[in-house]
Short mmCIF file of C-alpha atoms and ligand atoms in Angstrom, two decimals:
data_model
loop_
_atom_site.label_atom_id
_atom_site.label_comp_id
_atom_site.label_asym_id
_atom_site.label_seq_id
_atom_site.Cartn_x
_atom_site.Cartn_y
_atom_site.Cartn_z
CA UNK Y 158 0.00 0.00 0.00
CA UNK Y 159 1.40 3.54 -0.64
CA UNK Y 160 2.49 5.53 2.20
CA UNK Y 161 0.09 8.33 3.39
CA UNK Y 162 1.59 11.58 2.78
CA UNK Y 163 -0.96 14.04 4.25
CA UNK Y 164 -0.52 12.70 7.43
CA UNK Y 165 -2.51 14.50 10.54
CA UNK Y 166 -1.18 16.96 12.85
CA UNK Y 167 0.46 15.34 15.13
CA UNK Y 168 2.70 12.89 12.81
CA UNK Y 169 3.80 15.94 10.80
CA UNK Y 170 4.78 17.95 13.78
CA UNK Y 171 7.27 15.47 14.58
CA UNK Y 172 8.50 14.81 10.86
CA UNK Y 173 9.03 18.32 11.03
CA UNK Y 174 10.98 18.45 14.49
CA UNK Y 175 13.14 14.96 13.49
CA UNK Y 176 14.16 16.84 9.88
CA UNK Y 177 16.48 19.84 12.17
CA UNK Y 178 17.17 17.92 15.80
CA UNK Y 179 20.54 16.66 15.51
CA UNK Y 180 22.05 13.95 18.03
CA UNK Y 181 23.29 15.37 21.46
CA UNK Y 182 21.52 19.00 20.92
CA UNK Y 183 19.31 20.62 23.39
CA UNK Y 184 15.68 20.56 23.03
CA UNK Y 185 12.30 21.90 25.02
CA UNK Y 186 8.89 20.32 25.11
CA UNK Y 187 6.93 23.22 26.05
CA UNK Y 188 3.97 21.57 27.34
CA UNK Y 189 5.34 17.90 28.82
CA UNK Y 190 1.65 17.26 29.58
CA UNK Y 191 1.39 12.76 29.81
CA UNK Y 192 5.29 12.91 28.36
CA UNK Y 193 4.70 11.61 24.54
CA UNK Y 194 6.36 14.30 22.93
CA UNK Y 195 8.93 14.60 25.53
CA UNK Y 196 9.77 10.62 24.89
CA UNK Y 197 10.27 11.53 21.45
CA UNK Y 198 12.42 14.04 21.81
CA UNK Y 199 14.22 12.24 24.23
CA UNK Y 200 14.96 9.51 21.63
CA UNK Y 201 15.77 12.26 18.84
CA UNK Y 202 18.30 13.79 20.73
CA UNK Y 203 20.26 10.83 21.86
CA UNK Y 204 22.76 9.64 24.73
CA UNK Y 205 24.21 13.38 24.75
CA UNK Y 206 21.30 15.55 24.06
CA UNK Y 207 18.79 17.41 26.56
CA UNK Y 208 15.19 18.24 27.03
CA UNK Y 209 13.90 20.67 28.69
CA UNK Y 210 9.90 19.86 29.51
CA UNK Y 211 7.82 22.80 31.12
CA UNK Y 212 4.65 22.46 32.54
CA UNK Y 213 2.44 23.70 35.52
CA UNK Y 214 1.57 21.11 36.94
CA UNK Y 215 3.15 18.24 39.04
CA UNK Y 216 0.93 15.55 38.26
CA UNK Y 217 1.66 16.12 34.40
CA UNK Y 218 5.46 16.32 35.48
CA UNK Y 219 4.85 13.04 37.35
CA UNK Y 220 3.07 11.01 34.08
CA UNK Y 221 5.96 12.57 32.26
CA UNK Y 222 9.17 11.00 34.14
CA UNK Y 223 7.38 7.37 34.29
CA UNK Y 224 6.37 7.75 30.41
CA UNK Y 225 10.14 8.54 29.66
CA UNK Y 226 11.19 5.63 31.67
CA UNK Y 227 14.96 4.68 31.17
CA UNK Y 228 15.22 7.77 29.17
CA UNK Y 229 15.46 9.99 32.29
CA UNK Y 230 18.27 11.36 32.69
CA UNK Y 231 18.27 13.74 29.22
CA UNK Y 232 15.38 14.67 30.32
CA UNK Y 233 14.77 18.20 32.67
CA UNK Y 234 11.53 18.48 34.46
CA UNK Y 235 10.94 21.55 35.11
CA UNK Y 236 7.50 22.95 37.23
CA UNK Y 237 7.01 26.57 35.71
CA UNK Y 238 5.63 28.01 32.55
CA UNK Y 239 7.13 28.07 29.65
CA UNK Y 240 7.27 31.98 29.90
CA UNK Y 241 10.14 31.43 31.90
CA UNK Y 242 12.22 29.60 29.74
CA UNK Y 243 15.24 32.09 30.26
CA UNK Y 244 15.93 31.33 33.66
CA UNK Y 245 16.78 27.79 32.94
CA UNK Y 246 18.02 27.54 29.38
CA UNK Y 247 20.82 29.67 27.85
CA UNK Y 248 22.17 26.54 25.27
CA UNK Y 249 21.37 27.12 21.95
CA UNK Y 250 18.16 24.86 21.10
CA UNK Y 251 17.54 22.61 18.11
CA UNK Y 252 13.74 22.90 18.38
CA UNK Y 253 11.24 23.21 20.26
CA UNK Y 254 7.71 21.75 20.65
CA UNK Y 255 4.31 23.07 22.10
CA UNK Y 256 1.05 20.89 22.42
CA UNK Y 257 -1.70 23.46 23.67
CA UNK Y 258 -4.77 23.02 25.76
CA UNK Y 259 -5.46 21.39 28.58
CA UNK Y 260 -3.77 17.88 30.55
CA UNK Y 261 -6.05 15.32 28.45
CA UNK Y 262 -7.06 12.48 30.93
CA UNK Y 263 -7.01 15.20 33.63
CA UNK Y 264 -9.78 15.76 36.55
CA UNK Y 265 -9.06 19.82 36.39
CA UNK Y 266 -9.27 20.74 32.44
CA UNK Y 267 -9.75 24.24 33.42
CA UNK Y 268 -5.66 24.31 33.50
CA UNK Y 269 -5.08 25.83 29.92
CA UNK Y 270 -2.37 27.25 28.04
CA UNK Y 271 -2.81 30.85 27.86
CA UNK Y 272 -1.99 33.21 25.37
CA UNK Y 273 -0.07 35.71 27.25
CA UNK Y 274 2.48 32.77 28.36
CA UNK Y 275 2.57 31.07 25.24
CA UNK Y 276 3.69 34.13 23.22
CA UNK Y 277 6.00 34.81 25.88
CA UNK Y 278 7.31 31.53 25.64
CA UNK Y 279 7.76 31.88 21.91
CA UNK Y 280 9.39 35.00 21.38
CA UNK Y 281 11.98 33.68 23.97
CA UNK Y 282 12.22 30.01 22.14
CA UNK Y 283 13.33 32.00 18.82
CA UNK Y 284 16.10 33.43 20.60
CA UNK Y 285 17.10 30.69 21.68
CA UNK Y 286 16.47 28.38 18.94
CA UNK Y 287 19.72 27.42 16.44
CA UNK Y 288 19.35 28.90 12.27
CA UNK Y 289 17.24 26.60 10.16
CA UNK Y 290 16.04 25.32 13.60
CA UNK Y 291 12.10 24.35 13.94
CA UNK Y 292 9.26 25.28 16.74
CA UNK Y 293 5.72 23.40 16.25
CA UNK Y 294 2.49 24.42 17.76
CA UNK Y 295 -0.18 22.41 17.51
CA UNK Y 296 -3.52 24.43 18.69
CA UNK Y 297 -6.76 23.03 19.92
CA UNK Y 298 -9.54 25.80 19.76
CA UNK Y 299 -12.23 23.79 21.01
CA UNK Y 300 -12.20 24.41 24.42
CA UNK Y 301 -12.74 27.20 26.52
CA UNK Y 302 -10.24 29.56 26.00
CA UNK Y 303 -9.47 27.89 23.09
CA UNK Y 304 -10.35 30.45 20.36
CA UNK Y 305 -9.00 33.29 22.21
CA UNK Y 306 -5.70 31.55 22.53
CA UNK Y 307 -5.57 30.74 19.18
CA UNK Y 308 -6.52 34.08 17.62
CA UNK Y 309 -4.03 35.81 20.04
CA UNK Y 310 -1.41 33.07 18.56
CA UNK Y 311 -1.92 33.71 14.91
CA UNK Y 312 -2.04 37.69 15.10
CA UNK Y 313 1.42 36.83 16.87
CA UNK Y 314 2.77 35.30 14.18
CA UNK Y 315 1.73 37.55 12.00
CA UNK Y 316 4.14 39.90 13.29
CA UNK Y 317 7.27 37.96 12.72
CA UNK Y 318 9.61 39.58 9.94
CA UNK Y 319 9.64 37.34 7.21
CA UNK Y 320 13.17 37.53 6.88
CA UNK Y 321 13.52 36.20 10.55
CA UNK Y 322 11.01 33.36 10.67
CA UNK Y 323 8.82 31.18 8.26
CA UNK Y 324 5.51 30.99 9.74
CA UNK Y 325 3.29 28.23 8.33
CA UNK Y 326 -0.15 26.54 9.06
CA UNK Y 327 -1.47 23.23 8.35
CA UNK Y 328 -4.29 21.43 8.64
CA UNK Y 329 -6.58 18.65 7.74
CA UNK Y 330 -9.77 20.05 6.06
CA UNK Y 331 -12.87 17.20 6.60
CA UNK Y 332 -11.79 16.41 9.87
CA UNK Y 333 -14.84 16.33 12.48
CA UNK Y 334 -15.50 17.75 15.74
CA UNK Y 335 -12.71 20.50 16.14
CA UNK Y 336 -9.56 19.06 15.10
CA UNK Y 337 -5.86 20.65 15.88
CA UNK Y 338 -3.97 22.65 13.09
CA UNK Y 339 0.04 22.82 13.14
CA UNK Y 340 1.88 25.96 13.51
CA UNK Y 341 5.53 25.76 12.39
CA UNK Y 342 7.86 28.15 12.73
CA UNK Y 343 11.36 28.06 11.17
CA UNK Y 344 14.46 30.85 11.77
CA UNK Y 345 15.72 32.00 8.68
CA UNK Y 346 18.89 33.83 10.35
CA UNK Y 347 20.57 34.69 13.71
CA UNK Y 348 18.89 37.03 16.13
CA UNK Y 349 18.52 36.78 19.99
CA UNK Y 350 15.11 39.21 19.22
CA UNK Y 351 12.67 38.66 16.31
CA UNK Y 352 11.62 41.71 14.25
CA UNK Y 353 8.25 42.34 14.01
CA UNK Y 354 6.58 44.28 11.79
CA UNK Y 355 3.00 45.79 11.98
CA UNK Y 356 0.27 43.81 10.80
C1 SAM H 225 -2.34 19.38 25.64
S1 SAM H 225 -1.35 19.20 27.08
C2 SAM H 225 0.20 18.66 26.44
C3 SAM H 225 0.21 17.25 25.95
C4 SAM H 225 1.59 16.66 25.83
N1 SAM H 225 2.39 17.25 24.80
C5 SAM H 225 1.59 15.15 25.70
O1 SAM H 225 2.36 14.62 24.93
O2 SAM H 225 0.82 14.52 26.42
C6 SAM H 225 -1.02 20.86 27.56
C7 SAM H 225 -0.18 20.97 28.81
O3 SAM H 225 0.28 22.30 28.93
C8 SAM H 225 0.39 22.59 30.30
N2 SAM H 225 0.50 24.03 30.49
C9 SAM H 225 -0.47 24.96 30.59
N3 SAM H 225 0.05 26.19 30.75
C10 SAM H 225 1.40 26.03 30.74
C11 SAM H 225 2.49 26.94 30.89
N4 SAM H 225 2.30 28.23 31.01
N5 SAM H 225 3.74 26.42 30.86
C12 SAM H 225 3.95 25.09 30.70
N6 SAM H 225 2.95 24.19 30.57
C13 SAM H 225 1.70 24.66 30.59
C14 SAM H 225 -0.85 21.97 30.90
O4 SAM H 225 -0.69 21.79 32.29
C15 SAM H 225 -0.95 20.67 30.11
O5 SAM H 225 -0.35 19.61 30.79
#
C-alpha cells in the first residue's frame, strides 16, 4: 500500500521536528503534559542531548518521568511556565515543541495554556532556537479559551519579519469535531530578538 503523505497533525509535527534535531543537541517540550512528545524528543536527541519539559503542573510532570522511563536522565523536568524559559536555558536549542490546551485524561481541564504565556514563551524560544532550527504548535480551539488563545497566537505570528522566521499553518480540512492545526515556525537567520513588523 502507498504511504500516506498528508498525514494529521500530530505525525507531521514530529517529521518536522526529526528533519532539524541533531544527536546530542538541546531541546524543550513546552507543554510535557502525559510525556509523549517529551519521549520523542528524548529519543531524537540521543545519549548526549537534553530536554527541557515545562509544565504547571506536578501531576503532568509526574506522568511525564514514568512515560520517559529509562530515558530519564536527558530529560529536565521543570514545574514553571514556559514563559520562563530564560531562567533555565541559555544553550542554543535545536527545536522546540508546544502541544496546547489542557492535561487530556485530567480531573481539572480548566488548567489551559494561555496566550499571554505562550507568546511569551515563543518570542523567547526563537532566541534561543539554532538557524534553520524548527518550533511546532499544535492548537486546539475547542475548548474554553481555546479560540481566544488561538486568535491571540496567529495575530502573533503575523508579526514575525519574514526575513527572521517562516511561519506556516497546516491542517486537515474534513476532519470532524474541532480538530488541531500545526503551527511551524522556522528561523531564517541569527537574532537573539525577532523583528516584528505591523500587521
Ligand atoms: C495538551 S497538554 C500537552 C500534551 C503533551 N504534549 C503530551 O504529549 O501529552 C497541555 C499541557 O500544557 C500545560 N500548560 C499549561 N500552561 C502552561 C504553561 N504556562 N507552561 C507550561 N505548561 C503549561 C498543561 O498543564 C498541560 O499539561
Amino acid at each position: 500500500m502507498t504511504e500516506i503523505l498528508l498525514h494529521r497533525v500530530l505525525p507531521i509535527a514530529k517529521r518536522l521536528i526529526s528533519e532539524r534535531v541533531q544527536l546530542g543537541e538541546t531541546v524543550v517540550d513546552a507543554t510535557a503534559g502525559n510525556g509523549n512528545d517529551t519521549l520523542f524528543l528524548a529519543e531524537l536527541v540521543g545519549d548526549n542531548g537534553t530536554v527541557f519539559a515545562f509544565d504547571i503542573q506536578q501531576q503532568a510532570l509526574d506522568t511525564t518521568k514514568q512515560h520517559v522511563g529509562s530515558l530519564a536522565d536527558r530529560v529536565s523536568l521543570i514545574l514553571d511556565s514556559h514563559a520562563n524559559v530564560q531562567q533555565y536555558v541559555s544553550d542554543e536549542i535545536g527545536g522546540a515543541m508546544f502541544n496546547l490546551g489542557y492535561l487530556p485524561y485530567s480531573d481539572d481541564q480548566s488548567i489551559i495554556t494561555r496566550p499571554s504565556s505562550t507568546i511569551a514563551a515563543l518570542d523567547a524560544l526563537l532566541g534561543l532556537l539554532k538557524k534553520s532550527g524548527i518550533i511546532t504548535i499544535t492548537v486546539y480551539d475547542g475548548h474554553e479559551g481555546g479560540s481566544e488563545e488561538r486568535d491571540a497566537l496567529l495575530d502573533y505570528v503575523k508579526t514575525l519579519h519574514q526575513g527572521d522566521v517562516h511561519a506556516v499553518r497546516y491542517e486537515l480540512l474534513n476532519q470532524r469535531r474541532n480538530p488541531p492545526f500545526l503551527i511551524a515556525l522556522e528561523k531564517m537567520k541569527d537574532f537573539t530578538q525577532v523583528r516584528k513588523v505591523d500587521t
